[in-house]
CSV table of C-alpha atoms in Angstrom, one decimal:
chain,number,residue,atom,x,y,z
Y,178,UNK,CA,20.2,11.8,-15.1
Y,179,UNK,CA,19.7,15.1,-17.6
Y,180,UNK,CA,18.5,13.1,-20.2
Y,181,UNK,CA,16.0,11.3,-18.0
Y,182,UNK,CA,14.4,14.1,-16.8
Y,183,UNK,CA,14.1,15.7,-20.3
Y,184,UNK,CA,12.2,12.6,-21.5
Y,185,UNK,CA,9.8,12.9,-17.7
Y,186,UNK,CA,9.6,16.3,-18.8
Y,187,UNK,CA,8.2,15.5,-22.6
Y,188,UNK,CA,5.8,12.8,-21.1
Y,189,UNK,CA,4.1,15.4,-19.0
Y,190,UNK,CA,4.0,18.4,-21.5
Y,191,UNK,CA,2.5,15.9,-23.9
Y,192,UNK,CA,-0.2,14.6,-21.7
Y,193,UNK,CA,-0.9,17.8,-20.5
Y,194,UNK,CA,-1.5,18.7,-24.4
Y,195,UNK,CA,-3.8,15.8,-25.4
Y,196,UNK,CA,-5.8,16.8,-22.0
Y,197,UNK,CA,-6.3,20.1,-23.3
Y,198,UNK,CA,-7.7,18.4,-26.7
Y,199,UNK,CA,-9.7,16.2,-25.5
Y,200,UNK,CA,-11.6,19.1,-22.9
Y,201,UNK,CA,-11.9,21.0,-26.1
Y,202,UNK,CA,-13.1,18.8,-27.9
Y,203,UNK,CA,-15.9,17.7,-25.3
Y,204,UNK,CA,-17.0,21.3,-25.4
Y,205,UNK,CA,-16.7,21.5,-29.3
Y,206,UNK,CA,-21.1,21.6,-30.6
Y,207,UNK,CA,-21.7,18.1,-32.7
Y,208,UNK,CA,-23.2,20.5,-35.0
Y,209,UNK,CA,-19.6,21.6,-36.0
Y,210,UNK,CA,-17.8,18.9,-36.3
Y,211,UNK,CA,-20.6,16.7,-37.9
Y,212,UNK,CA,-23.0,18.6,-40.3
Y,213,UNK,CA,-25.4,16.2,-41.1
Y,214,UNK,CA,-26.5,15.8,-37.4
Y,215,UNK,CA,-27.7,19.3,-37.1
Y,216,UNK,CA,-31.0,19.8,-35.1
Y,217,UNK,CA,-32.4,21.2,-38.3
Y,218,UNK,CA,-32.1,17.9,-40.3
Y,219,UNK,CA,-32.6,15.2,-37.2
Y,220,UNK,CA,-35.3,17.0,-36.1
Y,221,UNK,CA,-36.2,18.0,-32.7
Y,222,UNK,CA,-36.3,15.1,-30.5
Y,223,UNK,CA,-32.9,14.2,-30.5
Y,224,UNK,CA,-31.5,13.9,-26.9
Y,225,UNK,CA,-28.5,15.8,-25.8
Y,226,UNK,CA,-26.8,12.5,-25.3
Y,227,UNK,CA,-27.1,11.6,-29.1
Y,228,UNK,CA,-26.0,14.6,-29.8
Y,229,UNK,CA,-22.6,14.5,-28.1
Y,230,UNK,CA,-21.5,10.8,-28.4
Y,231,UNK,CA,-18.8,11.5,-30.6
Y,232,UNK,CA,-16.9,14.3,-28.4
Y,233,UNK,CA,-17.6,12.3,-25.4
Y,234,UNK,CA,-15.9,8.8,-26.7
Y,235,UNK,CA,-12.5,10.7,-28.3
Y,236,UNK,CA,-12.5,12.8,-25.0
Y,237,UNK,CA,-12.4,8.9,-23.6
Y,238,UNK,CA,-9.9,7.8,-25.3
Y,239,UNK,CA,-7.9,11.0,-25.1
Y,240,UNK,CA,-8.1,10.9,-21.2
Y,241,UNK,CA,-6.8,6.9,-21.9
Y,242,UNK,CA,-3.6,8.1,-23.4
Y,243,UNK,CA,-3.6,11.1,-21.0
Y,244,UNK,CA,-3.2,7.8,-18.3
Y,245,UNK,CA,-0.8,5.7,-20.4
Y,246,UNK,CA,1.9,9.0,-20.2
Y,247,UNK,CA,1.4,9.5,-16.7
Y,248,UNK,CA,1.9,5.8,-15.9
Y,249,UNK,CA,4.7,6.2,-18.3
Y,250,UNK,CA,6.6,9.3,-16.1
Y,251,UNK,CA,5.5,7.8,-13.2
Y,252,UNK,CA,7.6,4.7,-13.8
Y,253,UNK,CA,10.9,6.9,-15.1
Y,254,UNK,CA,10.7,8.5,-11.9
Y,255,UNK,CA,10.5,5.2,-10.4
Y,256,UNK,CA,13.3,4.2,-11.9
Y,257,UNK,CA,15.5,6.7,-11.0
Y,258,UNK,CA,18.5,6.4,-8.5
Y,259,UNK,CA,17.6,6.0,-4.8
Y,260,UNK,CA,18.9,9.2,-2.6
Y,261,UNK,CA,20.0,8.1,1.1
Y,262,UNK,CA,20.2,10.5,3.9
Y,263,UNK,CA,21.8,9.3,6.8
Y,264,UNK,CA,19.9,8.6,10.0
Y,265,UNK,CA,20.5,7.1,13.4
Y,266,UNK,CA,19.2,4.2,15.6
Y,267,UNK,CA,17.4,6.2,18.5
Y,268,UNK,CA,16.4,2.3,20.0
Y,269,UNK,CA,17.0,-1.3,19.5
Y,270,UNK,CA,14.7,-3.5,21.4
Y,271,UNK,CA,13.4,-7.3,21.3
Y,272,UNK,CA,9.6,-6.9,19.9
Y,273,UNK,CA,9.1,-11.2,20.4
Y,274,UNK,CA,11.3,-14.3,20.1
Y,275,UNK,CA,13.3,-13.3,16.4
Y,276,UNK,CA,12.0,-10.1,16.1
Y,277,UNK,CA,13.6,-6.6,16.4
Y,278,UNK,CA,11.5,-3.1,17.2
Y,279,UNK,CA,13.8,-0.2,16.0
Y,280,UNK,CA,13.1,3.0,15.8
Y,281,UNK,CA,15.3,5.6,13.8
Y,282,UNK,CA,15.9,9.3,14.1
Y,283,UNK,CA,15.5,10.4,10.5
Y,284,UNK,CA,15.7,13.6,8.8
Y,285,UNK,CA,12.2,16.1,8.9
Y,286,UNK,CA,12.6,15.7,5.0
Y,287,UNK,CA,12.6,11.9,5.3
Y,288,UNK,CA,10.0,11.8,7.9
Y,289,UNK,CA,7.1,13.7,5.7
Y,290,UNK,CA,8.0,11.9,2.8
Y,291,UNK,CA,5.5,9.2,4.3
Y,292,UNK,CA,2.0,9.7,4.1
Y,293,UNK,CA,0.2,6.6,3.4
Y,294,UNK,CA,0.2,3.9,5.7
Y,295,UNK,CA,1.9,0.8,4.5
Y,296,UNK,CA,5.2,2.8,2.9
Y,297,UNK,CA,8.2,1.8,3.4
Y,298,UNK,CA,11.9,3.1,3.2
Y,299,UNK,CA,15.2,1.3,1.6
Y,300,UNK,CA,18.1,1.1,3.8
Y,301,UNK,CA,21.5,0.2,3.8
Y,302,UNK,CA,24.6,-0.2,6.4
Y,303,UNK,CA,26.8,2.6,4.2
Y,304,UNK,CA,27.3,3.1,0.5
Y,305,UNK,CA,29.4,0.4,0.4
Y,306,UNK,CA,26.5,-2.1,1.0
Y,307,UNK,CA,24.9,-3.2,-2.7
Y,308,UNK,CA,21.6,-4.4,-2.0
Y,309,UNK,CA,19.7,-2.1,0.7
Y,310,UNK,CA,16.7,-3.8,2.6
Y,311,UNK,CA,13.5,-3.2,2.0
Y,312,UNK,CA,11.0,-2.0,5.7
Y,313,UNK,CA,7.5,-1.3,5.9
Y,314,UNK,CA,7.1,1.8,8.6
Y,315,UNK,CA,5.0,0.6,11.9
Y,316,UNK,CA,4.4,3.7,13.2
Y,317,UNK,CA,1.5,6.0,11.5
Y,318,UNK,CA,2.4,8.8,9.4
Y,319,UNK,CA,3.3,12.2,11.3
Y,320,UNK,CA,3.4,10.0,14.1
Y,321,UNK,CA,6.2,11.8,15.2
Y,322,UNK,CA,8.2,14.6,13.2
Y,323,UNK,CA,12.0,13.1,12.9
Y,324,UNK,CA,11.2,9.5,13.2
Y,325,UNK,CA,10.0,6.4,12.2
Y,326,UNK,CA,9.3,3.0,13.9
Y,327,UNK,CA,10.1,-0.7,12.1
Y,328,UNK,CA,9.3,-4.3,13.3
Y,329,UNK,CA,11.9,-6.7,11.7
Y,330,UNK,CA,12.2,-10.2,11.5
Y,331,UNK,CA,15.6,-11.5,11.3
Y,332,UNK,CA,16.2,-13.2,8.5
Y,333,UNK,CA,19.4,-14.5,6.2
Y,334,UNK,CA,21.2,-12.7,3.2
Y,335,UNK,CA,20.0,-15.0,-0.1
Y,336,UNK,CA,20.2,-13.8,-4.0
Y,337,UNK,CA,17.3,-11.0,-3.4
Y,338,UNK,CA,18.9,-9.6,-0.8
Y,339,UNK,CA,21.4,-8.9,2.5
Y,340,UNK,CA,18.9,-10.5,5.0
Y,341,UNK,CA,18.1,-8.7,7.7
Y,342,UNK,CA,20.6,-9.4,10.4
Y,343,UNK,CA,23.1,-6.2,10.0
Y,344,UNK,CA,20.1,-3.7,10.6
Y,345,UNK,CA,18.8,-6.0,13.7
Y,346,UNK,CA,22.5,-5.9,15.1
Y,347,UNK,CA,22.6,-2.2,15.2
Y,348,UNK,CA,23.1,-0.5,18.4
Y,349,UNK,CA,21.5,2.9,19.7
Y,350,UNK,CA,23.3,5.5,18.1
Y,351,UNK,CA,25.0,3.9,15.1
Y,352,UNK,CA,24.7,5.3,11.5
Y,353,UNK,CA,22.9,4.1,8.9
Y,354,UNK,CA,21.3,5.6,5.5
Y,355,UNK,CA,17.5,5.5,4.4
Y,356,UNK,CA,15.5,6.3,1.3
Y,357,UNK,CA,11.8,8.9,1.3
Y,358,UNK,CA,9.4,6.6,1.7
Y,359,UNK,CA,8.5,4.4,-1.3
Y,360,UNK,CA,5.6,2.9,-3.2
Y,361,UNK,CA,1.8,3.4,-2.6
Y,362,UNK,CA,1.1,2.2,0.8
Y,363,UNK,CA,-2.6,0.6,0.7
Y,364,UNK,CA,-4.7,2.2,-1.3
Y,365,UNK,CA,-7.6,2.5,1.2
Y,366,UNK,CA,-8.5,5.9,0.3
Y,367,UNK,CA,-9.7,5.3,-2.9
Y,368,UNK,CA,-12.7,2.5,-1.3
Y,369,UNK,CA,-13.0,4.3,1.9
Y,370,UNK,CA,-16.8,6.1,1.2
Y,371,UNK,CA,-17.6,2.5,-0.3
Y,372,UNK,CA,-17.1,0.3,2.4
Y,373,UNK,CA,-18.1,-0.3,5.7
Y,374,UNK,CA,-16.5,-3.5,7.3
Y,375,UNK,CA,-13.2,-3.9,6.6
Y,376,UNK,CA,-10.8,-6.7,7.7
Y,377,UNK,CA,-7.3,-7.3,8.5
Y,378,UNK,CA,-5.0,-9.6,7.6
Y,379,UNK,CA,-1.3,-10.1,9.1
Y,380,UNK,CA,1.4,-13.0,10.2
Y,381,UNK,CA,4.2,-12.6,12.1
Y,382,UNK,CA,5.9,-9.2,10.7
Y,383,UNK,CA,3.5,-8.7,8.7
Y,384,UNK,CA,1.6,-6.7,11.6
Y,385,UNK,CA,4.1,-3.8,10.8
Y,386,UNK,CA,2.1,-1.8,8.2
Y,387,UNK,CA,-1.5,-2.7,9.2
Y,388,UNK,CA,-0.1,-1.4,13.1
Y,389,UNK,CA,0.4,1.6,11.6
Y,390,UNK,CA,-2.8,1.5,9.1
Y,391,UNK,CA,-4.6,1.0,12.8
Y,392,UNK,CA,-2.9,4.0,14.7
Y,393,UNK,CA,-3.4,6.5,11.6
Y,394,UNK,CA,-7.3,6.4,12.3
Y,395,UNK,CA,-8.0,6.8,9.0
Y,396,UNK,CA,-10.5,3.5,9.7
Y,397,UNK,CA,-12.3,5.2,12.3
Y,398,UNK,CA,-15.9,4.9,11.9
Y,399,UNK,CA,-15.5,1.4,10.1
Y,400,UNK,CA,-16.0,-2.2,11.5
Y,401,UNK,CA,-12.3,-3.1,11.7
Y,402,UNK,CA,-11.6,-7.4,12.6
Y,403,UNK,CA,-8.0,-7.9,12.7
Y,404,UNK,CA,-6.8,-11.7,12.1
Y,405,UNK,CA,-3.3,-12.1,13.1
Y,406,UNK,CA,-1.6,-15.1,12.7
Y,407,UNK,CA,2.3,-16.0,14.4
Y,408,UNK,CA,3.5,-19.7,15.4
Y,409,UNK,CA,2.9,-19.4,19.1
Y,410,UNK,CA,2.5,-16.4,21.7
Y,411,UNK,CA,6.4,-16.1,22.2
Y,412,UNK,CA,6.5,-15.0,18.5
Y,413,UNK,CA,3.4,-12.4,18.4
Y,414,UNK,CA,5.0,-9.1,18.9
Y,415,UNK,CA,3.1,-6.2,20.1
Y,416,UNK,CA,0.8,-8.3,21.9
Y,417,UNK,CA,0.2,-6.1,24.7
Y,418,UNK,CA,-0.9,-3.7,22.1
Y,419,UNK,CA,-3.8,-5.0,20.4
Y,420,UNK,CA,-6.4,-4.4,22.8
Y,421,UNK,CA,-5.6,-0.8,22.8
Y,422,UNK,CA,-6.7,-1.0,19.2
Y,423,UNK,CA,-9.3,0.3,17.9
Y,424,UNK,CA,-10.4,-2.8,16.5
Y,425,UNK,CA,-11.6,-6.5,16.8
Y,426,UNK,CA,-8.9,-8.7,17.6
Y,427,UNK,CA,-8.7,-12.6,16.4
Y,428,UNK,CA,-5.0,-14.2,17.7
Y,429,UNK,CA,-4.7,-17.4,15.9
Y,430,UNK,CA,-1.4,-19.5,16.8
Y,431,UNK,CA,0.0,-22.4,14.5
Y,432,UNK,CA,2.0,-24.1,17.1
Y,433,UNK,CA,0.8,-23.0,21.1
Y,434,UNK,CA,2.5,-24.2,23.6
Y,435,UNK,CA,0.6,-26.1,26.5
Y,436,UNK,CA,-2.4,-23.9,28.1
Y,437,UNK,CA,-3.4,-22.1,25.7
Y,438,UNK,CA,-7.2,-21.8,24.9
Y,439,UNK,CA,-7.4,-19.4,22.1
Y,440,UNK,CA,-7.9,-20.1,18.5
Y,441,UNK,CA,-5.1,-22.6,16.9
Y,442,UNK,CA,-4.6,-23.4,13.2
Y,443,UNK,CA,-4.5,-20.5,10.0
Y,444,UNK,CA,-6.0,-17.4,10.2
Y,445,UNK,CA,-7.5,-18.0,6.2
Y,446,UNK,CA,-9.3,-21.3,8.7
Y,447,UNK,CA,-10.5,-18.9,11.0
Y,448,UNK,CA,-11.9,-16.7,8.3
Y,449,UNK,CA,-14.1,-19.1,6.6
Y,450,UNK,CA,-15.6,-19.9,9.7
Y,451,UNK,CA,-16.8,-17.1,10.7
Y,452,UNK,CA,-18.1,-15.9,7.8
Y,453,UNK,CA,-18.3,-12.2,5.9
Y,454,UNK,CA,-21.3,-10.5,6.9
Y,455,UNK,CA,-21.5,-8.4,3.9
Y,456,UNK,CA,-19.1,-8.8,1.4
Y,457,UNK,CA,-19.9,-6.2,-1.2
Y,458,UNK,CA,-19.0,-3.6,1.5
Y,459,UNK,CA,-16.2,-5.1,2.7
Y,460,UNK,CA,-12.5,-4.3,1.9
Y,461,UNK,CA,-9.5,-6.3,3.3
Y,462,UNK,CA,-5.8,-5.4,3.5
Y,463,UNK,CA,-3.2,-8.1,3.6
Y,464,UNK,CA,0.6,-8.3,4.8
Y,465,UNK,CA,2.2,-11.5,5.7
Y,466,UNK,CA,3.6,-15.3,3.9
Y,467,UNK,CA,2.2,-16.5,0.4
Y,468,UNK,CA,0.5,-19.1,1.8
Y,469,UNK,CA,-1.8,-17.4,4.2
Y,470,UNK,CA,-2.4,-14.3,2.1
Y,471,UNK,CA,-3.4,-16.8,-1.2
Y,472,UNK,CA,-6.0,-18.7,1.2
Y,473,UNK,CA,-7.5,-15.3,2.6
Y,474,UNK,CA,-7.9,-14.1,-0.9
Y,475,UNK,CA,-9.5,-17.8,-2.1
Y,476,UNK,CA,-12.1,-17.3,1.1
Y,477,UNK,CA,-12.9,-13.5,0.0
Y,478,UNK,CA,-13.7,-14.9,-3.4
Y,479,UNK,CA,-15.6,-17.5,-2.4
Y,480,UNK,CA,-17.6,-15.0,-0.2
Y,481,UNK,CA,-18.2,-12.4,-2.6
Y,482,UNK,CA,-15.6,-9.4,-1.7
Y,483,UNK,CA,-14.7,-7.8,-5.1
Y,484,UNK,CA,-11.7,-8.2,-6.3
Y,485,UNK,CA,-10.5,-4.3,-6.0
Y,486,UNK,CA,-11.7,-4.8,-2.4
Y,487,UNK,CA,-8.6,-6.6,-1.6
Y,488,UNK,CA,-5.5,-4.2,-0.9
Y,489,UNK,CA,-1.8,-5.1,-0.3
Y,490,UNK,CA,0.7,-2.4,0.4
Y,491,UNK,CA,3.6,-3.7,-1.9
């Protein structure tokens, strides 16, 4: 642990050195470091752009490696040891047919820890427990200050992990241990001022982060069309939340049952039908199976949404 954060330590202290270069060197005069294009011998046309070039392509480069140790100290830090904090299950409800809503009192610590919508936090039974499951938050960020709220699918222990079953079993009250919240979330931010449609994408449980992505409000102002995708309406949870959302709503089921007159098939289906108005503003954030989230991305392609446009929060 010592030694790993002298090396995160070194990483930094050596980026922030080559940053300091390569602003000094973007300040440095071209006369200085290159003689022979003094104004006095080029004459006096030469353009402040000619004259710089060489200061401005190291200070490139510098700010290149500056990225490379950041990326590198950002993955050490990765890679260090999860801390668990114990928490408690405040509720335990059915959400749909094989789905769970729980929502767990968690330490103020824990709870600011998560900032971006489409975090999530590791969690385990005790430390006795080797694998801990992975759980997007539903509920916004400072939603509430001690808590956060998951939707989860109940689903088997295999090879990657134990399944799903012991944290749906819990019942108010009992212990478990969570992680800060982890990873990036979706990196809307950073294409926010660029775009102004953007579009949803979610199956089944998949609704958890793009639930909370919808109740941050950090898409107000936007066209927002949410396509959301379960087997039949006995499977869609939250269904008596989405038209309180801010947000256009498109229900697509796989498998209805008898009576039903909404949309039926695959949400990707439903996508290339209606169309992208204007693609080069749109951006679209995806949660939910391989299948569906490879045949929205096939139909954004096709329709001209940029490749950066498309956002996933793991």
């Amino acid at each position: 642990q010592a030694s790993r954060q002298r090396v995160l330590m070194l990483l930094r202290t050596c980026a922030f050195g080559v940053l300091l270069v390569a602003q000094a060197h973007a300040f440095i005069s071209p006369a200085l470091l290159a003689p022979q294009l003094r104004r006095s011998t080029m004459g006096p046309c030469i353009s402040a752009a000619t004259r710089v070039r060489v200061p401005i392509q190291k200070s490139t480069a510098a700010r290149r490696i500056v990225k490379s140790l950041g990326a590198a100290a950002t993955n050490m830090q990765e890679k260090m040891p999860d801390v668990f904090a114990p928490a408690t299950v405040s509720s335990n409800t059915e959400a749909c047919e094989g789905m769970r809503k729980l929502v767990l009192k968690v330490d103020a610590s824990i709870a600011s820890s998560y900032a971006v919508p489409g975090q999530y936090t590791k969690a385990r039974s005790d430390d006795s427990q080797e694998k801990p499951g992975f759980y997007a938050m539903c509920s916004a960020p400072g939603a509430t200050p001690d808590s956060f709220e998951f939707l989860i699918k109940r689903t088997p222990a295999n090879d990657w992990g134990p399944g799903s079953g012991w944290i749906c079993d819990l019942k108010e009250g009992a212990a478990l241990d969570v992680t800060v919240a982890n990873g990036g979330g979706y990196k809307y931010a950073e294409l926010s001022e660029e775009v102004t449609d953007v579009l949803l994408f979610a199956t089944g449980s998949g609704i958890a982060p793009l639930k909370a992505t919808i109740e941050s409000g950090i898409l107000k102002g936007k066209n927002v069309k949410l396509y959301y995708g379960c087997r039949s309406a006995e499977t869609m949870p939250y269904s008596d939340l989405l038209a309180s959302w801010d947000c256009e709503v498109v229900s697509v089921l796989s498998q209805p049952t008898d009576g039903y007159d909404g949309r039926k098939g695959y949400i990707q289906d439903a996508l290339k039908s209606d169309g992208i108005a204007n693609p080069s503003k749109t951006c679209a954030l995806l949660c939910g199976v391989k299948g569906m989230t490879e045949g929205v991305k096939e139909v954004l392609k096709e329709a001209g949404v940029p490749d950066a446009n498309v956002i996933f929060n793991f």
